Short mmCIF file of C-alpha atoms in Angstrom, two decimals:
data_model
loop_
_atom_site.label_atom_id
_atom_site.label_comp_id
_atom_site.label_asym_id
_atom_site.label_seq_id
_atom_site.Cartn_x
_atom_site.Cartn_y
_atom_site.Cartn_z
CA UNK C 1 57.02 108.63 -174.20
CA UNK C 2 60.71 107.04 -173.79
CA UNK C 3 62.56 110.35 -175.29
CA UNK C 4 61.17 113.23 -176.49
CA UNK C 5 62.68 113.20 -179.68
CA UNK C 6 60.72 111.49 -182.22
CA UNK C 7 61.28 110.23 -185.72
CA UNK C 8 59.38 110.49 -188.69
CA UNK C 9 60.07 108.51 -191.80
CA UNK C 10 57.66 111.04 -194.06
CA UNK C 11 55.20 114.11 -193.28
CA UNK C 12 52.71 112.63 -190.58
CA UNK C 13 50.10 114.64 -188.28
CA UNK C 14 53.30 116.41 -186.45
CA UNK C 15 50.78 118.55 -184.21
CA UNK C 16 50.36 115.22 -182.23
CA UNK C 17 53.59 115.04 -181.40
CA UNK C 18 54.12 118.61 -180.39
CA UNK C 19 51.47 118.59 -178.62
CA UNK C 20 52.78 116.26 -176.43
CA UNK C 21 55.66 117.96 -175.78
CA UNK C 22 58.05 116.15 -178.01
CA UNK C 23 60.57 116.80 -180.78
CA UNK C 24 59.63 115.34 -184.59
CA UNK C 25 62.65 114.49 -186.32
CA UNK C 26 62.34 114.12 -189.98
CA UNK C 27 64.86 111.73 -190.80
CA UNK C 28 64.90 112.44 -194.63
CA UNK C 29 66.64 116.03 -193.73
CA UNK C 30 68.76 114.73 -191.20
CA UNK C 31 70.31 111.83 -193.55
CA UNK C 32 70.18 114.65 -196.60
CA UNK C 33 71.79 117.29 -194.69
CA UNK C 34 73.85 115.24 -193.27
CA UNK C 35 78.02 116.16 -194.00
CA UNK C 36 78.39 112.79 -196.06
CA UNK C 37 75.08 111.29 -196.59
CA UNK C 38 76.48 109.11 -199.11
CA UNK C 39 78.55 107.72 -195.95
CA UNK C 40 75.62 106.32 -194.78
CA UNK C 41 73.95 104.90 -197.37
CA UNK C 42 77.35 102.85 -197.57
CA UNK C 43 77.05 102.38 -193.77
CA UNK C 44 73.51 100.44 -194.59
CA UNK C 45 74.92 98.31 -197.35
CA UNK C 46 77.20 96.83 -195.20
CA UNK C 47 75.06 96.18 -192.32
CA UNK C 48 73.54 94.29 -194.66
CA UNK C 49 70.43 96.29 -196.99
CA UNK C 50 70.67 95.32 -200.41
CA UNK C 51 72.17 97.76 -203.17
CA UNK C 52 69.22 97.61 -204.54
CA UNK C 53 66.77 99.30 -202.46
CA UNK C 54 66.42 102.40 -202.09
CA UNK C 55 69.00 104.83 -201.00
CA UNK C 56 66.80 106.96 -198.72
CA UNK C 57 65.35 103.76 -196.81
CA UNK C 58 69.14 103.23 -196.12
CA UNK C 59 69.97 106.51 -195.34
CA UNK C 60 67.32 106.96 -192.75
CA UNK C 61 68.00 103.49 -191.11
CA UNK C 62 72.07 104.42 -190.65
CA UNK C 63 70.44 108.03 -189.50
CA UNK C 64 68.61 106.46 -186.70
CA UNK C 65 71.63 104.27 -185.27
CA UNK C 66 73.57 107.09 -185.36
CA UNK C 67 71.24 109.16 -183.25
CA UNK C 68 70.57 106.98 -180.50
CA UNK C 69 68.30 109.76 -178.50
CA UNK C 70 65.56 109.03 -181.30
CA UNK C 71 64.73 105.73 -179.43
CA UNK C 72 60.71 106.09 -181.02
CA UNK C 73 59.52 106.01 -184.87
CA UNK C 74 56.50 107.08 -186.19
CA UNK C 75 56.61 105.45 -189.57
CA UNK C 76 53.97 105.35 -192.10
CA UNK C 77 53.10 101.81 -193.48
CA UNK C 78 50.90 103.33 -196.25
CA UNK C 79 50.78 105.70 -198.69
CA UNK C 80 54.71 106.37 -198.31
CA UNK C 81 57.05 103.17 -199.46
CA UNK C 82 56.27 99.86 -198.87
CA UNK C 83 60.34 99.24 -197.81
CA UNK C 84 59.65 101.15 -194.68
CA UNK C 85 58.18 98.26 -193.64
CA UNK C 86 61.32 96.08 -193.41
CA UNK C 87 62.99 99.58 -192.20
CA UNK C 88 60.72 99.20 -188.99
CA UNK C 89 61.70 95.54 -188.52
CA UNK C 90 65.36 96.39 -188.69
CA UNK C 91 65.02 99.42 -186.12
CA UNK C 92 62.64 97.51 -183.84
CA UNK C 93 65.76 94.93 -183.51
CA UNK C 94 68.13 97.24 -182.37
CA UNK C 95 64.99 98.96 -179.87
CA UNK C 96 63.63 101.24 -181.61
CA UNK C 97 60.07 101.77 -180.44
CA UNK C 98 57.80 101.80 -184.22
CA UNK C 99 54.71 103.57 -183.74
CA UNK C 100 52.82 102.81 -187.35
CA UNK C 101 50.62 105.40 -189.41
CA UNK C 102 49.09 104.39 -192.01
CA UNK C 103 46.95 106.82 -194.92
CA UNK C 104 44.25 104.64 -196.18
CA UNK C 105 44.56 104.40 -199.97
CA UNK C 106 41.13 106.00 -201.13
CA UNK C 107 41.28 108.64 -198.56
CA UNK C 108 38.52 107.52 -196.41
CA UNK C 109 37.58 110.31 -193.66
CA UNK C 110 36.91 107.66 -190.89
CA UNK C 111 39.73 105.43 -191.58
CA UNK C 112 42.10 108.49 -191.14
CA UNK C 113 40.71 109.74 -188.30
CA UNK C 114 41.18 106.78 -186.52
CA UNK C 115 44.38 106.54 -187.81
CA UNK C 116 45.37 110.17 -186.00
CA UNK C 117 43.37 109.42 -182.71
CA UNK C 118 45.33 106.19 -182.40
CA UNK C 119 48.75 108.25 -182.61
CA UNK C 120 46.89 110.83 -179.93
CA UNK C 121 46.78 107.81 -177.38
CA UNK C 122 49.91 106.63 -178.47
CA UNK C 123 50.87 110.18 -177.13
CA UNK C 124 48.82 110.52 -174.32
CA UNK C 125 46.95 114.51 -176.17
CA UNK C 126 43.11 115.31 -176.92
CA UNK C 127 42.03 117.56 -179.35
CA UNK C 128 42.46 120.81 -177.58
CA UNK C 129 46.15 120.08 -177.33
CA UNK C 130 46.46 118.74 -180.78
CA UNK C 131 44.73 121.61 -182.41
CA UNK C 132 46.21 124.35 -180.07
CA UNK C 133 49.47 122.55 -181.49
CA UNK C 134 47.73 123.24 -185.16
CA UNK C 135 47.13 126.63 -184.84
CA UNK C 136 50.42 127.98 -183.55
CA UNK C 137 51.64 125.92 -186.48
CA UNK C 138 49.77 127.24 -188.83
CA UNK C 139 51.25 130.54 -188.56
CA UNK C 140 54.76 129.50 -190.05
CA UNK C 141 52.69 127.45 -192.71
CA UNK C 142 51.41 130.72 -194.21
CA UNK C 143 55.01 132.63 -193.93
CA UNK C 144 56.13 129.59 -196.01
CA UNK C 145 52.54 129.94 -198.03
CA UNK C 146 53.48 133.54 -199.01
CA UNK C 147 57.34 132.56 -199.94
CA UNK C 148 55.67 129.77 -202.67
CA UNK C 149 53.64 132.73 -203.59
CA UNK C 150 56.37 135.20 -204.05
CA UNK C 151 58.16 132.15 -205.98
CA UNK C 152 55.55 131.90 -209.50
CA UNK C 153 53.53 134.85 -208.70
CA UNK C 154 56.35 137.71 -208.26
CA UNK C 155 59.69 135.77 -209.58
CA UNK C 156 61.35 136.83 -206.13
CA UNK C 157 62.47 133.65 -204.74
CA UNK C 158 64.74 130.72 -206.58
CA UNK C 159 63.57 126.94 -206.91
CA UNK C 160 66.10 126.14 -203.94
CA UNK C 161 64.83 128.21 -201.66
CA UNK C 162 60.91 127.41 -202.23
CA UNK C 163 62.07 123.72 -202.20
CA UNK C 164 64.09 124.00 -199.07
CA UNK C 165 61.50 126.57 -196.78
CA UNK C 166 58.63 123.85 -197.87
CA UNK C 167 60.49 120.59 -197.20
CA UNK C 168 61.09 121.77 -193.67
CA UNK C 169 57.55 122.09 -192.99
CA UNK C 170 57.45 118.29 -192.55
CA UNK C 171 59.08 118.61 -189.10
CA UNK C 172 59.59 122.82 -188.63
CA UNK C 173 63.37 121.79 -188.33
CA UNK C 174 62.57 120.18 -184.59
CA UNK C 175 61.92 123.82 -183.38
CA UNK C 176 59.03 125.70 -184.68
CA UNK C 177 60.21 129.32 -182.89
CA UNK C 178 63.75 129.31 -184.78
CA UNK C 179 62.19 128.27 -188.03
CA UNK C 180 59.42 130.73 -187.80
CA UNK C 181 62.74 133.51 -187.49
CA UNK C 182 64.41 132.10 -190.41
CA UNK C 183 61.35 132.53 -192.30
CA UNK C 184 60.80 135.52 -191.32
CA UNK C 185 64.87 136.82 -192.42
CA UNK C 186 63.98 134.96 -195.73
CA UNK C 187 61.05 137.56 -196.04
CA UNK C 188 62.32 139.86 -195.14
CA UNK C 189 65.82 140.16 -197.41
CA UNK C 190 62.69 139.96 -200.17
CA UNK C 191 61.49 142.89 -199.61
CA UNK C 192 62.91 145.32 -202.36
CA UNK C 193 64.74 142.44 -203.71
CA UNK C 194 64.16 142.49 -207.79
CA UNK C 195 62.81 139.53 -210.44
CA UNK C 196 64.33 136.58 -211.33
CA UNK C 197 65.49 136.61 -215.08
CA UNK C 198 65.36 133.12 -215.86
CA UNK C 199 62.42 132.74 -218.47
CA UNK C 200 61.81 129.05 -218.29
CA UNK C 201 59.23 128.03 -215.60
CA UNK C 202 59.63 124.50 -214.51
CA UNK C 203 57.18 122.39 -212.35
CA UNK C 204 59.01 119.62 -210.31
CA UNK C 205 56.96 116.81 -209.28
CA UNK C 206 57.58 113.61 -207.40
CA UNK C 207 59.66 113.16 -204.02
CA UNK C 208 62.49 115.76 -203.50
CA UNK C 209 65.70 114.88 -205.13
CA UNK C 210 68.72 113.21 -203.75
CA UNK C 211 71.02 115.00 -206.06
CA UNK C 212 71.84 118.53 -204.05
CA UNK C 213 72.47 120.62 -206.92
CA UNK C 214 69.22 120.44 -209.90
CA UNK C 215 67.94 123.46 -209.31
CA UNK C 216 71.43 125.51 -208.99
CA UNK C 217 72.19 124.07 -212.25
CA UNK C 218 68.72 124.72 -214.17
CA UNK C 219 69.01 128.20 -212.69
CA UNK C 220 72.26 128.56 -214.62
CA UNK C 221 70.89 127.67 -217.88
CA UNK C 222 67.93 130.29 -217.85
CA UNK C 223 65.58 128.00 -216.68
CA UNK C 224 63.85 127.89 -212.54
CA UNK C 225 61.32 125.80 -210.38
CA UNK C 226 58.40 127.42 -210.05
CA UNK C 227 56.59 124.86 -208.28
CA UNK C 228 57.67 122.31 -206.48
CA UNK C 229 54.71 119.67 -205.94
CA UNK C 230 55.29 117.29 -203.06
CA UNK C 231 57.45 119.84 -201.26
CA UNK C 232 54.28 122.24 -200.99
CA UNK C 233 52.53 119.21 -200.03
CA UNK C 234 54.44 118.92 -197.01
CA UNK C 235 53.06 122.79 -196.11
CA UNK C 236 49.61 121.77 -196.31
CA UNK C 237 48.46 124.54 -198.42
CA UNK C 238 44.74 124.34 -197.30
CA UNK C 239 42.33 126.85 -195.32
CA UNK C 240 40.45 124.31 -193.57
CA UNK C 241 40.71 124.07 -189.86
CA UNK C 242 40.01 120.29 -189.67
CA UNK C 243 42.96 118.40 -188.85
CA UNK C 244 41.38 115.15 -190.62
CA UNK C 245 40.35 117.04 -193.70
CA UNK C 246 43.61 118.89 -193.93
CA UNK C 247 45.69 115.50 -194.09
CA UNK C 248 42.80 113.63 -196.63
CA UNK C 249 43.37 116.68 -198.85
CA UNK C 250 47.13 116.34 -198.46
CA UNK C 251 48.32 114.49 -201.42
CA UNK C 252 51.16 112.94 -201.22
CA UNK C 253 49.90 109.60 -199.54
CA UNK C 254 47.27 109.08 -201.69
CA UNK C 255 47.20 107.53 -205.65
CA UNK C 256 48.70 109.58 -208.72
CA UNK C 257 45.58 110.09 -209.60
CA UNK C 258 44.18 112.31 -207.12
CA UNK C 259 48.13 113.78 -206.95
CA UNK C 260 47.25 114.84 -210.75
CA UNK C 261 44.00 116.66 -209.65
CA UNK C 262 46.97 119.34 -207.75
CA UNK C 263 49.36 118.99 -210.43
CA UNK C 264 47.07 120.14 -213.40
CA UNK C 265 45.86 122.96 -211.57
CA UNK C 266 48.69 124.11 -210.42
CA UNK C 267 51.02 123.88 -213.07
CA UNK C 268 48.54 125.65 -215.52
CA UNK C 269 47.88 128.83 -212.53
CA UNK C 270 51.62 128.93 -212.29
CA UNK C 271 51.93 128.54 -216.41
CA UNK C 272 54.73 126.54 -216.56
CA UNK C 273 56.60 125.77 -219.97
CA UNK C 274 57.77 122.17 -219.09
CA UNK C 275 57.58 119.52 -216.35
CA UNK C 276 60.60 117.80 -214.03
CA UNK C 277 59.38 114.48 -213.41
CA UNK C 278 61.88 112.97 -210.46
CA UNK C 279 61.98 109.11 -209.65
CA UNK C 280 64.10 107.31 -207.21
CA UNK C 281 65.68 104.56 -208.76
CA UNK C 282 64.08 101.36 -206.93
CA UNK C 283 60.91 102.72 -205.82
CA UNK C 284 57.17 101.49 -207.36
CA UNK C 285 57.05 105.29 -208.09
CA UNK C 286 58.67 105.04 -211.62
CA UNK C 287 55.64 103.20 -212.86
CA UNK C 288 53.41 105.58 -212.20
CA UNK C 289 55.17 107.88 -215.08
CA UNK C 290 53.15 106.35 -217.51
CA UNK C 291 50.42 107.85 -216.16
CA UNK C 292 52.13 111.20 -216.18
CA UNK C 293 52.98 111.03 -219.47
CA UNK C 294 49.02 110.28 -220.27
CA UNK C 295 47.56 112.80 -218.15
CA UNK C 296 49.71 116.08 -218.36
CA UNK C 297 49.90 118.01 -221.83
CA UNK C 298 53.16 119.58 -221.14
CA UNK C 299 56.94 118.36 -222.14
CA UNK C 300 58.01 116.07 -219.80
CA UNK C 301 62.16 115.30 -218.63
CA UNK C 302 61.91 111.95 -216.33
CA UNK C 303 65.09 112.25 -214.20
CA UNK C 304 66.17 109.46 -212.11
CA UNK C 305 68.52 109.26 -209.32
CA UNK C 306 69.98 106.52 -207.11
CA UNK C 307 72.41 108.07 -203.96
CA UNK C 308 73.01 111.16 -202.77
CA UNK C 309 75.35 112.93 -205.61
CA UNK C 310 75.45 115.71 -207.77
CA UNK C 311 74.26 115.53 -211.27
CA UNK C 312 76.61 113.62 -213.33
CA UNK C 313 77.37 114.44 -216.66
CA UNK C 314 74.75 111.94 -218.52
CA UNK C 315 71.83 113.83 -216.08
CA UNK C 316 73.21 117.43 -217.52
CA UNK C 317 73.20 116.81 -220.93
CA UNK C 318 69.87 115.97 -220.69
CA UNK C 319 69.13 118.78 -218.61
CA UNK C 320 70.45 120.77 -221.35
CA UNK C 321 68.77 119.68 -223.91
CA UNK C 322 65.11 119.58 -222.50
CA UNK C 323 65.90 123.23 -221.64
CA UNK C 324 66.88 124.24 -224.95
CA UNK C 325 64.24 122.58 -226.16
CA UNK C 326 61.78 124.71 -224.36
CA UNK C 327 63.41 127.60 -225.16
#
């Protein structure tokens, strides 16, 4: 590979890449975490994205100029956002080497298994390699299992911190050792540690939010985030030791309704009172609401957000009064 750092514009089969010795880079935390993310969403916008796209897709393309060691993407061309398609385009033109992944749409078994042995050649691994890579992996997946546990089963752990552990399973923060410690601080500063006493259990389901305060402020007002869905996704919460069937049960990719299969269930084990229901503003996501709405038998508070921010006041008052509302 030209550098051994590696982008990712969403969770792909990251055990290929470590296995061949090289770095994922999940752009989505670097542009998030990032000192002044809403910098570079304004960075995009004039080089020339539209305002109205996405702010993420523009956040991860000013992320990858600015970090000029990531000279390869692995991007995924389906069952993530159809905009990351022009995002490759744009990144190819200033060299960016786009390595495509795509999750077929009705979760065929064969389809995605070529899809992952094409990204093995790409990176030069076999099997062995890729699921020694799996394995040693797997052992921070179930520390993070057990801290999503200790979240809705023993009301130890606040809908921050089972959001942030579980996002950062897309790429173990680019070094699986020093994750696997913080982790294992996290677990242990639980130990003794007392309930929660917020007595509103939330679900939050759809991509993780852009504004950096939600569940600070639901926290405040008595309600928490017991389950966040896409976020535990990205931990691939299943026993299986098959690589392929561990990323065709993964359900982000894949249509709402096979996403609603994992919601129902989970949202009735974890028995939540009311249901978050995040959209990005621009993305074919907000459609799919509808079907939400249809499907779950729960109250339901569609939030929407556009760039990185915190909540603004019209967001909070409605906040508010879904919250008291539940109460």
């Amino acid at each position: 590979m030209k550098s051994r750092r590696v982008g990712i514009t969403t969770t792909v089969p990251v055990e290929v890449i470590y296995a061949a010795g090289c770095i994922p880079v999940d752009l989505n935390n670097v542009f998030i975490t990032d000192p002044n993310p809403g910098g570079l969403v304004e960075e995009a916008e004039l080089a020339g994205y539209p305002r109205n796209v996405c702010a993420w897709i523009k956040g991860l393309y000013s992320t990858a100029l600015r970090h000029r060691d990531i000279r390869t993407l692995v991007a995924v061309t389906q069952g993530d956002c159809s905009n990351t398609h022009a995002l490759m385009e744009t990144l190819e033109l200033i060299g960016v080497e786009v390595i495509p992944f795509a999750y077929p749409f009705d979760r065929d078994r064969d389809l995605l298994a070529l899809q992952i042995e094409k990204l093995m050649d790409r990176f030069g691994v076999d099997w062995a390699a890729v699921n020694g890579a799996r394995e040693r992996l797997d052992q921070i997946r179930r520390k993070v299992w057990e801290i999503d546990r200790l979240t809705w089963q023993e009301n130890l752990v606040s809908g921050w911190d089972n959001h942030l552990y579980q996002v950062n399973c897309s790429d173990f923060k680019g070094d699986p050792d020093a994750f696997e410690r913080e982790v294992d601080e996290f677990l242990a500063r639980l130990k003794g540690a007392g309930p929660r006493r917020e007595k509103i259990r939330l679900a939050y389901i759809g991509v993780p939010p852009i504004m950096d305060d939600l569940y600070d402020y639901l926290e405040e007002r008595g309600a928490r985030v017991v389950y966040n869905e896409t976020q535990r996704q990205f931990t691939l919460p299943f026993e299986t030791e098959d690589l392929v069937e561990r990323y065709r049960l993964y359900s982000y990719p894949y249509g709402i309704f096979y996403r609603l299969e994992d919601i129902v269930r989970e949202v009735e084990r974890r028995r939540v009172h009311g249901v978050i229901h995040y959209a990005q503003s621009f993305c074919f996501r907000q459609i799919e609401d509808l079907i939400v709405r249809q499907r779950l038998r729960l109250p339901i508070l569609t939030l929407e957000g556009d760039k990185p921010n915190r909540l603004d006041a019209r967001t909070r008052m409605r906040l508010d009064a879904f919250i008291e509302m539940l109460q």
